[in-house]
PDB file of C-alpha atoms in Angstrom:
ATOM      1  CA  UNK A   3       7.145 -20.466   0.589  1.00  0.00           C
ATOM      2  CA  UNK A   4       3.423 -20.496  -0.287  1.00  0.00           C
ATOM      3  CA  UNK A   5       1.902 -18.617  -2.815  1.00  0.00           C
ATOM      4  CA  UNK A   6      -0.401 -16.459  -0.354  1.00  0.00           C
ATOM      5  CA  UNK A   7       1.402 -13.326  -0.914  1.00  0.00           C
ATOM      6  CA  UNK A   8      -1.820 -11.473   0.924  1.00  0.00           C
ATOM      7  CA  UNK A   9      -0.735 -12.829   4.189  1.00  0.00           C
ATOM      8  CA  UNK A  10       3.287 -12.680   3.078  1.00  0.00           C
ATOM      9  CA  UNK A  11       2.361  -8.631   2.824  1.00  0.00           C
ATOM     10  CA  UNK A  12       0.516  -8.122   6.076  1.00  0.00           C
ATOM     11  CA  UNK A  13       2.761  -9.710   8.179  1.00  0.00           C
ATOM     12  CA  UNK A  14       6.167  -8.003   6.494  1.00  0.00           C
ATOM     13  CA  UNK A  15       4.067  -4.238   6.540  1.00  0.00           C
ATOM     14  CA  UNK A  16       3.683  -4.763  10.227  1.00  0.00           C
ATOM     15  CA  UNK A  17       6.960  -6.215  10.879  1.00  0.00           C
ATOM     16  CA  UNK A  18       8.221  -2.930   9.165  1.00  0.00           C
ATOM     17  CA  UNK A  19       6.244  -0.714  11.575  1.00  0.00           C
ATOM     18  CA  UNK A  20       6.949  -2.580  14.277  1.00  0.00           C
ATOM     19  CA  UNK A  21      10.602  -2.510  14.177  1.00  0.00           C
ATOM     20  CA  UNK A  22      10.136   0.657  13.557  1.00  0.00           C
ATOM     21  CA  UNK A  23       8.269   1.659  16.689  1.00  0.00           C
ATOM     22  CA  UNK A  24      10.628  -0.927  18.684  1.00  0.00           C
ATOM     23  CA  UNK A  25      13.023   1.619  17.896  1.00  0.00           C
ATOM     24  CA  UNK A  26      15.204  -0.297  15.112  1.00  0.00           C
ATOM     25  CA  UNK A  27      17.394   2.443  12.995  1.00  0.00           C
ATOM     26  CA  UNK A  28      16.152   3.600   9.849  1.00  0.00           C
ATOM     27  CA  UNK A  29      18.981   2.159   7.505  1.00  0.00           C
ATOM     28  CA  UNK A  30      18.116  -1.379   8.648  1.00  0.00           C
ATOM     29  CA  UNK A  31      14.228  -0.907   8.325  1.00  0.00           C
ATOM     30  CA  UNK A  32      15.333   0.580   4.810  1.00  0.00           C
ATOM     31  CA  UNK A  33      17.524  -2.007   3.740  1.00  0.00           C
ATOM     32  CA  UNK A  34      15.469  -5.472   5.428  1.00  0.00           C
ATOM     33  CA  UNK A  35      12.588  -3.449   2.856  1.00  0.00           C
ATOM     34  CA  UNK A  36      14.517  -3.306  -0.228  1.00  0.00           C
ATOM     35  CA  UNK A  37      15.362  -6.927   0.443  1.00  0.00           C
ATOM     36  CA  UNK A  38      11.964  -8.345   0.813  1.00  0.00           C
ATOM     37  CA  UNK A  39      10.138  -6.247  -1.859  1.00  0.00           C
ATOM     38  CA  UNK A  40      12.990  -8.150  -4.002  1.00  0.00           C
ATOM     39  CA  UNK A  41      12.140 -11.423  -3.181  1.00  0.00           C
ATOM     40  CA  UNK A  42       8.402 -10.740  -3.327  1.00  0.00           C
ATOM     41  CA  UNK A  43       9.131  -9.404  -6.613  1.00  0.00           C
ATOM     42  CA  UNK A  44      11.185 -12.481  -7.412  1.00  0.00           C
ATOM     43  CA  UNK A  45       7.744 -14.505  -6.491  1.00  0.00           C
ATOM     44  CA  UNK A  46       5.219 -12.553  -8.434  1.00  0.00           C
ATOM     45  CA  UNK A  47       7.289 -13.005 -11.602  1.00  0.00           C
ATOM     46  CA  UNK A  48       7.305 -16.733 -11.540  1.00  0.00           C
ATOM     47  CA  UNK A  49       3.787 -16.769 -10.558  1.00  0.00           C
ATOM     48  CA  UNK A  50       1.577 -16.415 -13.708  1.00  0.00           C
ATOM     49  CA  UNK A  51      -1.628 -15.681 -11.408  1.00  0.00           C
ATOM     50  CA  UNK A  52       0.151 -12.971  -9.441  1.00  0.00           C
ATOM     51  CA  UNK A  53       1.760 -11.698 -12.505  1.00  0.00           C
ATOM     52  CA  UNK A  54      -1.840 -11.353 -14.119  1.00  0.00           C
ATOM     53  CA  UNK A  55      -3.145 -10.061 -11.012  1.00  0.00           C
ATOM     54  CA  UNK A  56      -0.624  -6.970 -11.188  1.00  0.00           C
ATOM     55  CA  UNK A  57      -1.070  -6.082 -14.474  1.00  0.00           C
ATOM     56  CA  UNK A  58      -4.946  -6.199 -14.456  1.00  0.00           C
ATOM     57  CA  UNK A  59      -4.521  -3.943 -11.725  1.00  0.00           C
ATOM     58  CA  UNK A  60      -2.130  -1.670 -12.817  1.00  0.00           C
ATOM     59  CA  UNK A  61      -3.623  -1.378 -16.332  1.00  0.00           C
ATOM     60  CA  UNK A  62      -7.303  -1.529 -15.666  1.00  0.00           C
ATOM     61  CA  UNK A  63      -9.750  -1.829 -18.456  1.00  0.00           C
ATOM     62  CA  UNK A  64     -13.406  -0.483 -17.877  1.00  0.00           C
ATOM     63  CA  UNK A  65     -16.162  -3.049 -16.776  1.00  0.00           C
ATOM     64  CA  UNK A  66     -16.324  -5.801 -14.949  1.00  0.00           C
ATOM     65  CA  UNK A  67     -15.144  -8.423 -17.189  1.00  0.00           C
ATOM     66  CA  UNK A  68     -13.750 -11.515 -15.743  1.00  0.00           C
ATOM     67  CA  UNK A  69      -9.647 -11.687 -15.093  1.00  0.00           C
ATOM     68  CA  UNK A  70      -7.773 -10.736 -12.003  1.00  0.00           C
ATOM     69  CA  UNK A  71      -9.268  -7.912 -11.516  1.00  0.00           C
ATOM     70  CA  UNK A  72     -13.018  -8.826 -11.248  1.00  0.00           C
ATOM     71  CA  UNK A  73     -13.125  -8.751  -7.642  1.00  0.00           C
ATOM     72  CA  UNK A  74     -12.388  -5.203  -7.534  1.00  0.00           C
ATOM     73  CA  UNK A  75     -14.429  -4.124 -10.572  1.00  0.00           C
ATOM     74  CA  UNK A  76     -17.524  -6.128  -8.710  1.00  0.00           C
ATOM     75  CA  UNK A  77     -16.607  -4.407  -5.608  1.00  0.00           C
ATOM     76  CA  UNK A  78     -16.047  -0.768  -6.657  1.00  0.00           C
ATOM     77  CA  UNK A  79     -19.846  -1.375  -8.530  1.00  0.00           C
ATOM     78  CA  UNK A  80     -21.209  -2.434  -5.104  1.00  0.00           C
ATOM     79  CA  UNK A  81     -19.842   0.736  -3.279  1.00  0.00           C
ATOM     80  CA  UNK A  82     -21.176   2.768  -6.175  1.00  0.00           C
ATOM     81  CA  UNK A  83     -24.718   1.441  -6.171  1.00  0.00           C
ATOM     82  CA  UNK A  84     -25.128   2.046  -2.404  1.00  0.00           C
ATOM     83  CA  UNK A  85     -24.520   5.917  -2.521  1.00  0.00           C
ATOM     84  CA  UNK A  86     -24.979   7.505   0.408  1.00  0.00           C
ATOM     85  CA  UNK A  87     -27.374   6.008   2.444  1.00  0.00           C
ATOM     86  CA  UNK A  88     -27.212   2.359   0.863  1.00  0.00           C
ATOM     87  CA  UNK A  89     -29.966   0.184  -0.424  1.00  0.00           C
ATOM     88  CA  UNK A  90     -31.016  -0.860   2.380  1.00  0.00           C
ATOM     89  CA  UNK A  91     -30.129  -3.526   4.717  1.00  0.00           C
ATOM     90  CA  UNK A  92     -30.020  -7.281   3.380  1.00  0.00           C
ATOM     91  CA  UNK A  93     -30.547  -5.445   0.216  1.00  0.00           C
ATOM     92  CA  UNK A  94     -27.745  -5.964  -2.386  1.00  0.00           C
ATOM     93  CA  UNK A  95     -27.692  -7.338  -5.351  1.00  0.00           C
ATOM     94  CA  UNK A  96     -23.777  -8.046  -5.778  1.00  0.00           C
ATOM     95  CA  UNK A  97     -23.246  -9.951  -2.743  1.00  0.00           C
ATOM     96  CA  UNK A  98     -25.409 -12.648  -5.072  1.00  0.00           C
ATOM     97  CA  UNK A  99     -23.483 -14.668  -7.378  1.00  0.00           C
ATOM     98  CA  UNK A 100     -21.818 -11.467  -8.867  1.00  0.00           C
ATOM     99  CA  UNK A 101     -19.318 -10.032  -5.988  1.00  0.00           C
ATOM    100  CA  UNK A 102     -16.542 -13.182  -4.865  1.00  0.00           C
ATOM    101  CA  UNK A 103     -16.085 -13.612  -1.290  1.00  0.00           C
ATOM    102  CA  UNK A 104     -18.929 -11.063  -0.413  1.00  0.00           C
ATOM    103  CA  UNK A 105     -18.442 -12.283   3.087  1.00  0.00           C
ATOM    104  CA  UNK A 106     -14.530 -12.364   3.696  1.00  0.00           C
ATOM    105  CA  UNK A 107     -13.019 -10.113   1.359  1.00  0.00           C
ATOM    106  CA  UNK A 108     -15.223  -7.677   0.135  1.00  0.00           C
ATOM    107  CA  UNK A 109     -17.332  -7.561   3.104  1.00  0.00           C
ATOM    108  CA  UNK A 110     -16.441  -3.620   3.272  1.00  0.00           C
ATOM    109  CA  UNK A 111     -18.314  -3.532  -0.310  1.00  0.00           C
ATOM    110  CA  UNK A 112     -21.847  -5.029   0.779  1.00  0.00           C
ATOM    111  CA  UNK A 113     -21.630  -2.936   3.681  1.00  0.00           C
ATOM    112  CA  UNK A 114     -21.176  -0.156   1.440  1.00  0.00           C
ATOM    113  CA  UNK A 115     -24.299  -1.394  -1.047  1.00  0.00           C
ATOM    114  CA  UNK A 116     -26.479  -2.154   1.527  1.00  0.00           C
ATOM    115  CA  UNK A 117     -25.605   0.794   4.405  1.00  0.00           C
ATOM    116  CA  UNK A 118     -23.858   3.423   2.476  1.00  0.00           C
ATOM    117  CA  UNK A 119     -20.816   5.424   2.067  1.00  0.00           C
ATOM    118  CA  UNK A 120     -21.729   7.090   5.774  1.00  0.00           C
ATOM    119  CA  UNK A 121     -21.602   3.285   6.842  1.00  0.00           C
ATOM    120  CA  UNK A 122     -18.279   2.804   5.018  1.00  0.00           C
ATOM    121  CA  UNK A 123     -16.592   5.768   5.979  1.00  0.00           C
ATOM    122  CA  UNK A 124     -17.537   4.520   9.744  1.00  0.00           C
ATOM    123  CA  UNK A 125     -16.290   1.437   9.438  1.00  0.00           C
ATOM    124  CA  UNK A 126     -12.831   2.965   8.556  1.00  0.00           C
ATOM    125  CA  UNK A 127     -13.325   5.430  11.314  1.00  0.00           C
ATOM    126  CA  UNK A 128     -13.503   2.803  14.211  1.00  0.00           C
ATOM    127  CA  UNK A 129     -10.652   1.117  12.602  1.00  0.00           C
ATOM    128  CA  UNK A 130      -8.563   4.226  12.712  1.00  0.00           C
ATOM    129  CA  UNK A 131      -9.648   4.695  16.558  1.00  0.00           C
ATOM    130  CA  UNK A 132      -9.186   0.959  17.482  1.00  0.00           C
ATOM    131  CA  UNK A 133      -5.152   1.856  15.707  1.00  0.00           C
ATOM    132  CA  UNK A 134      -4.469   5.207  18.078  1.00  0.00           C
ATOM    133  CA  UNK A 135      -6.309   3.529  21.145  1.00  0.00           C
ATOM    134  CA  UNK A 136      -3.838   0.690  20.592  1.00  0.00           C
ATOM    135  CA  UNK A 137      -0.749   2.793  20.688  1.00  0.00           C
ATOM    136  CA  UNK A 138      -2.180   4.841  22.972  1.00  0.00           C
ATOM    137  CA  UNK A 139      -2.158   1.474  25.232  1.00  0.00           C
ATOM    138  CA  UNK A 140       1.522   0.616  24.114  1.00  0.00           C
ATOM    139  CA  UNK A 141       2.346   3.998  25.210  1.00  0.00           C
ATOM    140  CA  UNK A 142       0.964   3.592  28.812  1.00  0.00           C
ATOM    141  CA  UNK A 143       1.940   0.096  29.618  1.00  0.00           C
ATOM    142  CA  UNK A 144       3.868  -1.227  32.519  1.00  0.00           C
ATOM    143  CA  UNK A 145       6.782  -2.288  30.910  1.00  0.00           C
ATOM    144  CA  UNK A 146       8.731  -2.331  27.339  1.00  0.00           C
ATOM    145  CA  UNK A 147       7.487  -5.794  26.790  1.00  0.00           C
ATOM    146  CA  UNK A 148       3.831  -5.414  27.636  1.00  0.00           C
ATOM    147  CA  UNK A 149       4.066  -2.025  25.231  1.00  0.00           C
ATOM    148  CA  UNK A 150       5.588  -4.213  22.566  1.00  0.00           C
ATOM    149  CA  UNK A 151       2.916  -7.003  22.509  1.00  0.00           C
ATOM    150  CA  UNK A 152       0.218  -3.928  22.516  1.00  0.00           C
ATOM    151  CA  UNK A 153       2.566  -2.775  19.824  1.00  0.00           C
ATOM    152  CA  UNK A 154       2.273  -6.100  17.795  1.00  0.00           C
ATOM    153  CA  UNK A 155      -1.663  -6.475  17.763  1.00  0.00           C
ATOM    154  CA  UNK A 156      -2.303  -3.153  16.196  1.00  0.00           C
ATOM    155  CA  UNK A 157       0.419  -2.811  13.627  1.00  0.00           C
ATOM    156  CA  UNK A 158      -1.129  -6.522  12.952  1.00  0.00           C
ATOM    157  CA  UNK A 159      -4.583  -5.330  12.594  1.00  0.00           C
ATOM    158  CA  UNK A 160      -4.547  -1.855  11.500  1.00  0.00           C
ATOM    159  CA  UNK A 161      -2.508  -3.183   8.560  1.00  0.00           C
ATOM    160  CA  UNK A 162      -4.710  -5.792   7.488  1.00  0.00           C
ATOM    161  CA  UNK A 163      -7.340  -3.518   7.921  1.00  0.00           C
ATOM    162  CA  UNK A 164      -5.682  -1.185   5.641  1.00  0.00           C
ATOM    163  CA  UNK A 165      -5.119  -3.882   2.808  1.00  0.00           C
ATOM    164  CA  UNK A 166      -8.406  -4.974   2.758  1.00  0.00           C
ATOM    165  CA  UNK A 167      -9.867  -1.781   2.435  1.00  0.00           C
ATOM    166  CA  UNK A 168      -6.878  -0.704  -0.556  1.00  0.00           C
ATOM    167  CA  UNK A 169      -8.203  -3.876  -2.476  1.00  0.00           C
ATOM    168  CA  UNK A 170     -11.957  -2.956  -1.608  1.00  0.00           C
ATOM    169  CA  UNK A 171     -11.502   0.416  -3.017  1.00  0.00           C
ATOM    170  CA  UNK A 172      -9.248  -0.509  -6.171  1.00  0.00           C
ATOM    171  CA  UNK A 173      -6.622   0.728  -4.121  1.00  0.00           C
ATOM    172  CA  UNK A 174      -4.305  -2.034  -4.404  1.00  0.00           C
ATOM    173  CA  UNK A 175      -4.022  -5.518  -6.472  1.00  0.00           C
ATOM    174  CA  UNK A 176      -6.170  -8.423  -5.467  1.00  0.00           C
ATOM    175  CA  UNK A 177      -5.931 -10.178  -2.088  1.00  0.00           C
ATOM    176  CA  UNK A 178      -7.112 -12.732  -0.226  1.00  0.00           C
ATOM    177  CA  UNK A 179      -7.226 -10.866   3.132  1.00  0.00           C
ATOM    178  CA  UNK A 180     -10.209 -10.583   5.115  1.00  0.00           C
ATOM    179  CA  UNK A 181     -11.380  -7.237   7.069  1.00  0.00           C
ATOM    180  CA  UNK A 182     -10.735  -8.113  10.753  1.00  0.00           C
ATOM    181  CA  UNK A 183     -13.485  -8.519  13.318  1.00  0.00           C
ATOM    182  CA  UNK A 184     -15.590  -7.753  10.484  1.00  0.00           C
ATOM    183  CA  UNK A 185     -15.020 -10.748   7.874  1.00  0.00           C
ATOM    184  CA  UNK A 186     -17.282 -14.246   8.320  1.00  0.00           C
ATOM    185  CA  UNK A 187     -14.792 -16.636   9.015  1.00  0.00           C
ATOM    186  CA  UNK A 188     -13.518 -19.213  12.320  1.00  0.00           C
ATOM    187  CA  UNK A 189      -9.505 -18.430  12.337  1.00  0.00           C
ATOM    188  CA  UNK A 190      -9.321 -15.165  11.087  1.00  0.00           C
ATOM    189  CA  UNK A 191     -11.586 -14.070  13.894  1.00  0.00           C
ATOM    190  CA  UNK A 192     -10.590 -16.251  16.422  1.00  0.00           C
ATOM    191  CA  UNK A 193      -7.072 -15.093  16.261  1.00  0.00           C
ATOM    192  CA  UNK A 194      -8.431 -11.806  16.124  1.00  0.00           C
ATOM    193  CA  UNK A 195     -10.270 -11.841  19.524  1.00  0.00           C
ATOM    194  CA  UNK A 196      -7.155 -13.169  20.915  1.00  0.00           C
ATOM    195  CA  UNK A 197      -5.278 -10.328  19.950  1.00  0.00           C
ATOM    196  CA  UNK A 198      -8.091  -7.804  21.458  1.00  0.00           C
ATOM    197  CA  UNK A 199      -7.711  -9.565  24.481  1.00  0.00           C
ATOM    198  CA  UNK A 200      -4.110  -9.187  24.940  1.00  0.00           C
ATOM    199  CA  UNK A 201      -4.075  -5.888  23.808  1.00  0.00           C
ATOM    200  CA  UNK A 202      -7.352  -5.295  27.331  1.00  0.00           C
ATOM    201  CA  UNK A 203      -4.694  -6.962  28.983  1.00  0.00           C
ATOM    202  CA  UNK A 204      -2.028  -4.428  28.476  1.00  0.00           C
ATOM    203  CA  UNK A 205      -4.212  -1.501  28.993  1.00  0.00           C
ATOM    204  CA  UNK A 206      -5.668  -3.042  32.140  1.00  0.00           C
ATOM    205  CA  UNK A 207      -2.330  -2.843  34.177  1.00  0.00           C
ATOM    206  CA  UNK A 208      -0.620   1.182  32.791  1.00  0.00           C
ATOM    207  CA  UNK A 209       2.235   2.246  34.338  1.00  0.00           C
ATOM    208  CA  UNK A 210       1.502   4.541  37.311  1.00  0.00           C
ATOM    209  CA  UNK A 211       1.983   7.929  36.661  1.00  0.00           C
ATOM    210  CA  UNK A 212       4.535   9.165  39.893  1.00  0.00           C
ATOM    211  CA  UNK A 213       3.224  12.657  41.654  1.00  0.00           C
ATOM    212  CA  UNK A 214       4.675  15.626  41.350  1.00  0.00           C
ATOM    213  CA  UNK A 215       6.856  16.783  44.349  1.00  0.00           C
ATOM    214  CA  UNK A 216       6.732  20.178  45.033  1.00  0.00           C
ATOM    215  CA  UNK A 217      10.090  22.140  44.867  1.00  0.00           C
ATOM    216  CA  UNK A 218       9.336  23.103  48.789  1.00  0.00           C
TER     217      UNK A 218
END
């Protein structure tokens, strides 16, 4: 009902892969996403600042002049300006008065000024292991609904993760989504930390693997 379509989007992406990994057939993934993406749709075009978000974005002009897609312009010259090895730390320039949300949204893109691509590309890296050591947990846990909460917490976070690095790299439109565990911020991290720790949780109690008997 809110206008926060950032949020609206991770939650329904990892709803999608959820349901999918719950083992939900592939005509009622497919038609649950044709329904939403028609009602999000249905938002964006009676939302003038969404509407104006998607059109900067789709038909980018060159620069960084102010509209909706400022953020990303600012953010794309950040990542640029740090090369490979970065400007050093506490070192960027954009992350003062010229970058918005330096320390939420574009986090990724000071990290990339100051630290470099190598730093970037890291980042994204440990991101991509926390995702496979996640399922790997779901996998291996005790029972279906232990795997299913592991499940939950990294569709959750991998696909937040995944938006705020789209809308980092000009990837996708601008939104307000912060880069988990990485972002400056009380709830976002809180709830976070919470999910980490279910997630230990599941992977401190696997399901016991039964030896093999011998045919003898």
């Amino acid at each position: 009902k809110e206008p926060d379509m950032g949020t609206v989007a991770v939650i329904g992406m990892s709803m999608l892969v959820f349901f999918h990994i719950a083992g939900a057939k592939g005509r009622h993934i497919t038609a649950i996403a044709g329904l939403a993406f028609l009602v999000v749709a249905y938002k964006m075009l009676h939302e003038p600042y969404q509407r104006a978000r998607i059109m900067d974005w789709l038909f980018a002009k060159p620069g960084a002049e102010l509209g909706g897609n400022y953020q990303i312009n600012r953010a794309l010259i950040a990542l640029g300006s740090g090369g490979w090895t970065g400007c050093g730390y506490c070192g960027s320039i954009e992350k003062y008065f010229y970058l918005p949300e330096s320390t939420t949204d574009a986090i990724l893109a000071v990290i990339g000024e100051e630290l470099g691509v190598i730093a970037t590309w890291l980042v994204v890296a440990l991101f991509a292991y926390l995702v496979v050591r996640g399922l790997q947990v779901a996998a291996q846990a005790e029972d279906r609904f232990s795997g299913l909460v592991a499940a939950g917490v990294t569709c959750l976070i991998g696909v937040q993760a995944l938006l705020n690095i789209a809308v980092v790299t000009g990837c996708a439109p601008t939104t307000g989504v912060t880069l988990p565990l990485v972002s400056y911020g009380g709830s976002s991290l809180f709830f976070s930390l919470v999910g980490i720790g279910l997630l230990l949780n599941v992977a401190r109690h696997p399901r016991p693997v039964l030896p093999v008997r011998s045919a003898a």
